Coordinates of C-alpha atoms in Angstrom, one line a residue:
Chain A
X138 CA 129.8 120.2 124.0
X139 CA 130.1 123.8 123.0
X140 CA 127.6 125.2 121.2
X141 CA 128.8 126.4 117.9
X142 CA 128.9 130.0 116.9
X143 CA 125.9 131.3 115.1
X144 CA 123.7 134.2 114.0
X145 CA 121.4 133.5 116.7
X146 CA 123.6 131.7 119.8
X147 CA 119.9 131.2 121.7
X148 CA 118.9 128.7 119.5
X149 CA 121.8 126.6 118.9
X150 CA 122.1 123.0 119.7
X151 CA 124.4 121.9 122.6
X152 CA 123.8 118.7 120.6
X153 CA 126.9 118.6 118.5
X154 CA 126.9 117.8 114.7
X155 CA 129.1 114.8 114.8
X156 CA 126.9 113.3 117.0
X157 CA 125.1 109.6 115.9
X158 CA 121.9 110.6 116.9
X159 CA 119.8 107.7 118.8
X160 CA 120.3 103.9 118.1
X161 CA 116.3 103.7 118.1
X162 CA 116.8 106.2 114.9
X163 CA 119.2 103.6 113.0
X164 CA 116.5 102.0 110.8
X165 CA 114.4 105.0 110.1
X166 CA 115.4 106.9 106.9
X167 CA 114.6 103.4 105.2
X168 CA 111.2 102.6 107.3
X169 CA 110.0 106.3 106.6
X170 CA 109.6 104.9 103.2
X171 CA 107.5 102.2 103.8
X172 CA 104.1 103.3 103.8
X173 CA 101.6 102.8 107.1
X174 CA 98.2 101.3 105.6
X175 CA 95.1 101.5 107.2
X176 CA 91.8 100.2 107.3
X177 CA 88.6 101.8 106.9
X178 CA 87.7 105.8 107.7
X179 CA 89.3 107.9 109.5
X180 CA 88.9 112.0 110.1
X181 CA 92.1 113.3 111.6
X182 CA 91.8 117.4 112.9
X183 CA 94.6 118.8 114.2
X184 CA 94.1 122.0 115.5
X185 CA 97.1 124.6 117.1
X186 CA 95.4 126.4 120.0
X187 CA 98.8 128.4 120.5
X188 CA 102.5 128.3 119.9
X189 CA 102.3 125.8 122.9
X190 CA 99.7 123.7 123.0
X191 CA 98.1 121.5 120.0
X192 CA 94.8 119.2 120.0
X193 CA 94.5 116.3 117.5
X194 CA 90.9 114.8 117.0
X195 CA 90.9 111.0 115.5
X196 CA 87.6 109.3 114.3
X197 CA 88.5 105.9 113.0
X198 CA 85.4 104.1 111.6
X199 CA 86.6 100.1 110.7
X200 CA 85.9 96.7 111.2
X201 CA 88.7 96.1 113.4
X202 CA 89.0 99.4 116.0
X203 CA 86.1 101.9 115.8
X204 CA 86.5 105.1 118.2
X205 CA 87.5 108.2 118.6
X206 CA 91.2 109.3 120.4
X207 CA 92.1 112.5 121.4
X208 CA 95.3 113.4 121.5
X209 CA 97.3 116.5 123.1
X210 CA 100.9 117.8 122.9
X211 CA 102.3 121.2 125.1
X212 CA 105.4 122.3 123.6
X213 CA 107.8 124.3 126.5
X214 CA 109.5 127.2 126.4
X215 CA 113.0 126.2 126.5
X216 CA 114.2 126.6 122.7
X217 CA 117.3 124.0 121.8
X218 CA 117.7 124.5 118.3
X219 CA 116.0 125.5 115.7
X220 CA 112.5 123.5 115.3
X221 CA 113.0 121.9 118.7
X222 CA 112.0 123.1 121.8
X223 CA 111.4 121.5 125.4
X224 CA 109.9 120.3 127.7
X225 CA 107.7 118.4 125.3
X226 CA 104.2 116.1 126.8
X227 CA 102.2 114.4 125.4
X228 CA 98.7 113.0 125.3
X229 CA 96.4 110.1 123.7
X230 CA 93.5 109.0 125.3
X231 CA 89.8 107.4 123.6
X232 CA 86.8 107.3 125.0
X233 CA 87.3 104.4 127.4
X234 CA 90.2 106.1 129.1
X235 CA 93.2 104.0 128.1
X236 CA 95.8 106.4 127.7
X237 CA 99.3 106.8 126.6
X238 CA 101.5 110.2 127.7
X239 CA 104.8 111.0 127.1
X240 CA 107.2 113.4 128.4
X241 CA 110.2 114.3 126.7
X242 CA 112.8 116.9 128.3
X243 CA 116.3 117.8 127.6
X244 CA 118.9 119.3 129.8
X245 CA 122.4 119.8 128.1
X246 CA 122.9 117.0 126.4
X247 CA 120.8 114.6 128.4
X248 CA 117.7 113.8 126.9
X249 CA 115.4 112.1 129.5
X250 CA 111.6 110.3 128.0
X251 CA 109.2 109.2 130.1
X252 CA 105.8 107.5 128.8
X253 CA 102.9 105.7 130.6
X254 CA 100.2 103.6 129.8
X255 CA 97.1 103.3 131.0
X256 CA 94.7 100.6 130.2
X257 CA 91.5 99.4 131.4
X258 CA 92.1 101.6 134.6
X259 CA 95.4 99.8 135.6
X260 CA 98.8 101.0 134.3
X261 CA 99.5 98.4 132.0
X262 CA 103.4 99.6 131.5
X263 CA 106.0 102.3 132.3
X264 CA 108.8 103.4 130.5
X265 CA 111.5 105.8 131.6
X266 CA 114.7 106.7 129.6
X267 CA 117.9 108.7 129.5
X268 CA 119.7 109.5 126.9
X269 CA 123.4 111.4 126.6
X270 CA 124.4 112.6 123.0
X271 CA 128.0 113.5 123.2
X272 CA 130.3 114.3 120.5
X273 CA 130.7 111.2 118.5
X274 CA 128.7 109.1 121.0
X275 CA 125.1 108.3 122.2
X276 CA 124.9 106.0 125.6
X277 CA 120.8 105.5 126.2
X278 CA 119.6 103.6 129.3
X279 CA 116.0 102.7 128.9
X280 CA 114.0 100.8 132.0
X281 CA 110.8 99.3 131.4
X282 CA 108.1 98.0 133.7
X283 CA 109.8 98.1 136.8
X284 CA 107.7 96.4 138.8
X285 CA 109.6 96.7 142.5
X286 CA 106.7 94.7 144.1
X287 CA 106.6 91.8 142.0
X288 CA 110.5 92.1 141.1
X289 CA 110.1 92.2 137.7
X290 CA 111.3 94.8 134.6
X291 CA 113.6 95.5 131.9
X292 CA 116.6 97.1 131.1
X293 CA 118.3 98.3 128.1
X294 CA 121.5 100.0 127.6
X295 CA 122.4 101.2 124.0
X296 CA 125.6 102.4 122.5
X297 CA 125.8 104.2 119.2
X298 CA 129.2 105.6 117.9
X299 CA 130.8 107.8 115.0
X300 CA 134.0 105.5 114.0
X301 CA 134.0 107.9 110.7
X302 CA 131.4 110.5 109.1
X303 CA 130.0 108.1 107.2
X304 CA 130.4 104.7 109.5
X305 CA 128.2 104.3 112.7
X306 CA 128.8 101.6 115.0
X307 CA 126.5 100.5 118.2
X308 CA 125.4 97.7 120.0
X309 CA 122.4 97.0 122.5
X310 CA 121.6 94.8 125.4
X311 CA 118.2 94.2 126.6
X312 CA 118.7 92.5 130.2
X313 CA 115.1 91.1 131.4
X314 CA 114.6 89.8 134.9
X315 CA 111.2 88.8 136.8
X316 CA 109.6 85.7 138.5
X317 CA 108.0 84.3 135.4
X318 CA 111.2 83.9 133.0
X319 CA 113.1 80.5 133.4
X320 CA 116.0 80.9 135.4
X321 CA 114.9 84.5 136.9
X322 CA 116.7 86.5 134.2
X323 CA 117.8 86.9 130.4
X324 CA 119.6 88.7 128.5
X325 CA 119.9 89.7 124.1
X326 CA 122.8 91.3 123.0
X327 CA 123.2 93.2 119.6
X328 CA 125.3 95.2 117.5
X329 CA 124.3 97.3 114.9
X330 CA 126.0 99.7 112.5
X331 CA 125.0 102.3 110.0
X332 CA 127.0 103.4 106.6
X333 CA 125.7 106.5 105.5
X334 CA 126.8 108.0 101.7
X335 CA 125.2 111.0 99.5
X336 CA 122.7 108.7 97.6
X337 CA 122.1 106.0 100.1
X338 CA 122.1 104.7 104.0
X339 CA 122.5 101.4 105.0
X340 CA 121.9 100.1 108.2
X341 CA 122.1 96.3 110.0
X342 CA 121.0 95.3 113.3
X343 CA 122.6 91.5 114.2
X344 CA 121.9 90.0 117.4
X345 CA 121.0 86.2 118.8
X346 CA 117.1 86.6 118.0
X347 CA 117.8 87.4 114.1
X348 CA 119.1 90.2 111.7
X349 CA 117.3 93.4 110.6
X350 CA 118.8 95.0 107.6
X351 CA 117.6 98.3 106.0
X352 CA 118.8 100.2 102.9
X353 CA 117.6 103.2 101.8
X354 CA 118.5 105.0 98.6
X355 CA 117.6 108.4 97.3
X356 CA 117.3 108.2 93.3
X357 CA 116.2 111.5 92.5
X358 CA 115.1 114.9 94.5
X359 CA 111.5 113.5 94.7
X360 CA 112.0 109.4 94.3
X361 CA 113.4 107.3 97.1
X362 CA 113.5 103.5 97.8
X363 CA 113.6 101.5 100.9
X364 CA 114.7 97.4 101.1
X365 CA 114.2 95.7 104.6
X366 CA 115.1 92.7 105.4
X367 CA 114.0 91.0 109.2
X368 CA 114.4 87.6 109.9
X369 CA 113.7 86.4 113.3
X370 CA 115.7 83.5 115.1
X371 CA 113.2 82.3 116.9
X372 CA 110.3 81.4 115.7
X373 CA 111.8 81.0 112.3
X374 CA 110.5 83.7 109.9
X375 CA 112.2 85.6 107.6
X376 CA 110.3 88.7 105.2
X377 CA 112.0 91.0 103.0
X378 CA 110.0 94.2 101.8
X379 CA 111.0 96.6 99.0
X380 CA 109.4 100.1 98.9
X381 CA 109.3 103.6 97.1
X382 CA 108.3 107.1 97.4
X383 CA 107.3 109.2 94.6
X384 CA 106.1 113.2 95.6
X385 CA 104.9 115.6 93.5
X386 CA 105.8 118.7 95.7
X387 CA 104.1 121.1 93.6
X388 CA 100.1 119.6 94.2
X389 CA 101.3 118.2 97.6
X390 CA 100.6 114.8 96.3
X391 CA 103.2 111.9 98.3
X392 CA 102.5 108.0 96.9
X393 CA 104.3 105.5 99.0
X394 CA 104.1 101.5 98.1
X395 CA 105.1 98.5 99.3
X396 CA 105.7 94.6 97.9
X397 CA 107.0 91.8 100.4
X398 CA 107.8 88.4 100.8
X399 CA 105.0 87.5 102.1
X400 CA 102.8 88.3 98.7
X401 CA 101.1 91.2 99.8
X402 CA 100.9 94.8 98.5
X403 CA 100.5 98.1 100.2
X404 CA 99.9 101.6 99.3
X405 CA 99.5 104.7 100.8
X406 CA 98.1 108.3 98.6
X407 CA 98.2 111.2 100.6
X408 CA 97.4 114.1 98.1
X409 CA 96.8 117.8 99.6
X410 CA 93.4 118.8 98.2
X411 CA 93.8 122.7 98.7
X412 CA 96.4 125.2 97.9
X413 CA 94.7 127.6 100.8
X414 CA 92.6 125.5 103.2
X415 CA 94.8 122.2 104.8
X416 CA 92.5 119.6 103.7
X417 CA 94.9 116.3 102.9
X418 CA 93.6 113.6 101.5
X419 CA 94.6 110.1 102.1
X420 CA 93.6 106.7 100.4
X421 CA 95.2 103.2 101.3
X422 CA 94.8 99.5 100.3
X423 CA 96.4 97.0 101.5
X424 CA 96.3 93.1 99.2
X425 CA 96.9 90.1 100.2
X426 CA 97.9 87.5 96.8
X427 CA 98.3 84.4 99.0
X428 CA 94.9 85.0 101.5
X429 CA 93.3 87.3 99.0
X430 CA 92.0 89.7 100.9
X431 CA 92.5 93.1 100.4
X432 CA 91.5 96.2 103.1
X433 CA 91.0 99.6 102.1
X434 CA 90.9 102.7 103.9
X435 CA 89.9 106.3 103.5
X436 CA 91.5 109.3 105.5
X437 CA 90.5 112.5 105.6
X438 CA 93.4 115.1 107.4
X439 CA 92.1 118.3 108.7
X440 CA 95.1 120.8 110.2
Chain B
X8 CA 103.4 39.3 72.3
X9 CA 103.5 37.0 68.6
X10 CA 104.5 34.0 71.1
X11 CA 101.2 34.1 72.6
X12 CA 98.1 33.3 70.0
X13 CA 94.9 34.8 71.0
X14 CA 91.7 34.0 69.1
X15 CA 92.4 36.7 66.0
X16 CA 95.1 34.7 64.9
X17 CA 93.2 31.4 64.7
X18 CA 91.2 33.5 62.1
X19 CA 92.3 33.0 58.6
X20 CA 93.0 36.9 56.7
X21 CA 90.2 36.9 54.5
X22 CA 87.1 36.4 57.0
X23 CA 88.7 39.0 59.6
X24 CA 86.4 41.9 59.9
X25 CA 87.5 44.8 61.9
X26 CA 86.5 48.3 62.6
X27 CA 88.0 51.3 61.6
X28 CA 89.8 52.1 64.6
X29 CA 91.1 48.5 65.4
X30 CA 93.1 48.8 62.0
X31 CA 94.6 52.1 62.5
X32 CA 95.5 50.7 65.8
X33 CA 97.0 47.8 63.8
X34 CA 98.6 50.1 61.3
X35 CA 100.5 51.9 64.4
X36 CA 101.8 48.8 65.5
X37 CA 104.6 48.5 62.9
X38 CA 106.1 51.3 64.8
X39 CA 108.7 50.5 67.2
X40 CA 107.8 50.6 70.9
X41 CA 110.5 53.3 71.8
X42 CA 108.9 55.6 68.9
X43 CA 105.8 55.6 70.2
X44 CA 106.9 55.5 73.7
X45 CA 108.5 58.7 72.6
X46 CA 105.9 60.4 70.1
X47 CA 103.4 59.7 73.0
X48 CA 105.3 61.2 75.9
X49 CA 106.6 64.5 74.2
X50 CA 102.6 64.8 73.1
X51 CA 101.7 64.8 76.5
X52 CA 104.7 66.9 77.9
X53 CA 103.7 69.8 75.5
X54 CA 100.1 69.5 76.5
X55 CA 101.3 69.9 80.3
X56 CA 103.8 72.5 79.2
X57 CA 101.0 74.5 77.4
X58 CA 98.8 74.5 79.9
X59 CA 101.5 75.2 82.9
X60 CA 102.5 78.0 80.9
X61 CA 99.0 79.6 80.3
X62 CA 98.1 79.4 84.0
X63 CA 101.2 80.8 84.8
X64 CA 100.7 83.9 82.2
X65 CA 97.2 84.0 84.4
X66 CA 98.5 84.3 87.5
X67 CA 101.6 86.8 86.4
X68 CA 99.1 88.9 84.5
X69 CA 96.6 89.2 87.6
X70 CA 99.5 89.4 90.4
X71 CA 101.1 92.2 88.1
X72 CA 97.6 93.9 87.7
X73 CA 96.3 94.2 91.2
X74 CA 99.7 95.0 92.1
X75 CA 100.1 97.9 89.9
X76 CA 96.4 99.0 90.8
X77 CA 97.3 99.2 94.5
X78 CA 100.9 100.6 94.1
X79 CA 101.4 102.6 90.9
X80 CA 97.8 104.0 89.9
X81 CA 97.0 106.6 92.1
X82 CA 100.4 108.3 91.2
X83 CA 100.3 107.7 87.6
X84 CA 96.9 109.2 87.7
X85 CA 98.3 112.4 89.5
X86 CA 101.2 112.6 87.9
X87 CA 99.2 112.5 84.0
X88 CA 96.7 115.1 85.2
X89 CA 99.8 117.5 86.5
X90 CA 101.4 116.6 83.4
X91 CA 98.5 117.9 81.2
X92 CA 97.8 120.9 83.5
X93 CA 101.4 121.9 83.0
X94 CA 100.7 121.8 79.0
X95 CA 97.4 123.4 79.3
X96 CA 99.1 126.4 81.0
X97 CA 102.2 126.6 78.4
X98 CA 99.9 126.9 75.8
X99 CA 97.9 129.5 77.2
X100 CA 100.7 131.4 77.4
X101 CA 101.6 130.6 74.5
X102 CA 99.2 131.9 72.8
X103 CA 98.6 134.8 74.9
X104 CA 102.0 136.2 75.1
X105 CA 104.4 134.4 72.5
X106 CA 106.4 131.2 72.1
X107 CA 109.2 132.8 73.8
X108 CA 107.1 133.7 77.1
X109 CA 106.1 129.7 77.5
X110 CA 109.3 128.8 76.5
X111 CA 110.6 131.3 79.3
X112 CA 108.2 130.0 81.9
X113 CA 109.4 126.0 81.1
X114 CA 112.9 127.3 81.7
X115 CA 112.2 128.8 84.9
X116 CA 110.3 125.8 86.4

């Protein structure tokens, strides 16, 4: 819990190195991989107004959600590190006025997120969570839709810990209780674990409701490839996706594809058109061999 | 089948006409059953076969296509048109400022 020396001791970490990081972070080196397709057009402008505070503009034109979102974030002033600074809120709201915040602050080692939802003038859920990154251990305590009037909600407790550098263990219970669920209350338990080497992370989630398995490798400095494998217990489906990402750092051009199980095809092209002016680019098509159908979208990213 | 006489027998050889086809048919009788049983059956596996496999090499050929189109293209494009700007630009040098400049400048990136 000591902050380690260096050049600059305001922003060091009191988050040590050794630490996990947060079981919800488990499967993500390998699902950063996958690409995330999208359907129709969509303008995206983010614009900085200060240090502190940033505006994000979406215009999605499609067949299945046309709208426009606004979205803000305020960054605090309490610098943890180097690129990290709290207290951290955030903002998404579209025209109707269903809207999501967040608040994210942390205090020592405690890391506490709070997020709302409002939809349709009625908060449709509320999540609060607190989160203690020790040395070689993470302990998170999420509750969800605590609903002290109808006696309903859900709790989670997750535990994520360094057995070695390279081995993570955890596990995970989701207790849910509430008037509607047979027999008043239930309860999933998991365990996950992460191996972590130079060239390659490989992560596995086991519980009662099915398996999620994730393995990413890093082939070269620009080529990496991510295999997921989810099977779910009960309703009886199983899919297994295998995905790469090829960059080109020097034109700003990132590719990401997918193939799964379920014969369809997805791709992502994100190429930055500019050296000077931050005009991205971004093309995506989704295909379907079974149905097929195919969707394709075209993004443009401002800021 | 010789037990049973049907009409064509009762027929003495000289007054039997028959067409063309009924005496190739006749011709391929003198083979025995399990030859043509087998001639007959490999015929039609290699038919099915032939066409199996030429459906197949259409539906490989068009998974592997649209495939490729939504997953590879885009990059390979980028990635050829990089390529060739990178070339363009040795050779400029090259020919501005010497072989050993370009060479110099491939080193370096």
């Amino acid at each position: 819990m000591a902050a380690p020396p260096s050049a600059e001791p305001d922003f060091s970490s009191p988050i040590a190195q050794t630490n996990p990081g947060s079981y919800e972070e488990l499967h993500r080196k390998a699902r950063d991989v996958f690409p995330t397709c999208f359907e129709g057009a969509k303008l995206m402008v983010n614009k900085g107004l200060s240090p502190h505070f940033q505006v994000s503009h979406t215009l999605s034109l499609s067949s299945m959600n046309t709208g426009y979102r606004f979205g803000a974030t305020y960054v605090g002033n309490n610098q943890i590190g180097q690129s990290e600074a709290y207290p951290i809120l955030l903002g998404d709201t579209d025209i109707s006025g269903n809207t999501t915040a967040t608040i994210l602050h942390q205090v020592g080692i405690y890391r506490t997120k709070l997020q709302g939802q409002v939809q349709q003038g009625k908060l449709a859920g509320a999540q609060a969570t607190i989160e203690r990154k020790g040395r070689l251990t993470t302990l998170g305590l999420t509750l969800a839709n605590i609903d002290l009037v109808n006696e309903g909600g859900i709790l989670v407790g997750q535990l994520l810990r360094r057995l070695t550098p390279r081995l993570d263990v955890g596990s995970e219970i989701v207790y849910q209780y509430g008037k509607n669920i047979p027999g008043g209350q239930i309860s999933v338990l998991s365990y996950a674990a992460r191996y972590t080497a130079n060239h390659f992370t490989a992560a596995a989630t086991l519980g009662a409701s099915g398996a999620h398995l994730t393995y990413y490798h890093k082939q070269q400095e620009n080529l990496a490839f991510g295999v997921e494998f989810e099977c779910n217990a009960n309703v009886g489906e199983a899919v297994t996706t295998i995905a790469y990402q090829a960059e080109l750092p020097e034109e700003g051009v990132t590719m990401r594809a997918s193939v799964d199980t379920n014969w369809s095809v997805g791709g992502v092209f994100e190429k930055r058109l500019s050296q000077q002016l931050p005009f991205t680019l971004a093309l995506s098509g989704t295909f379907n061999h079974v149905k097929a159908a195919g969707k394709f979208g075209i993004g443009l990213i401002i800021g | 089948m010789s037990a049973i006489r049907d009409e064509f027998d009762a027929i003495p050889d000289n007054e039997l006409h028959e067409t063309l086809l009924e005496r190739i048919e006749g011709l391929g009788e003198m083979f025995p059953p399990t030859l043509t049983n087998g001639v007959s059956s490999t015929l039609s596996w290699s038919v099915w076969g032939v066409k199996g496999l030429f459906s197949l090499t259409k539906s490989t050929i068009w998974i592997v296509t649209t495939t490729s189109l939504i997953a590879f293209l885009p990059f390979i494009i980028e990635k050829e048109i990089s390529d060739l700007e990178k070339t363009q630009v040795a050779q400029q040098r090259q020919m501005l400022l010497g072989p050993s400049a370009a060479i110099q400048q491939a080193k370096s990136q």
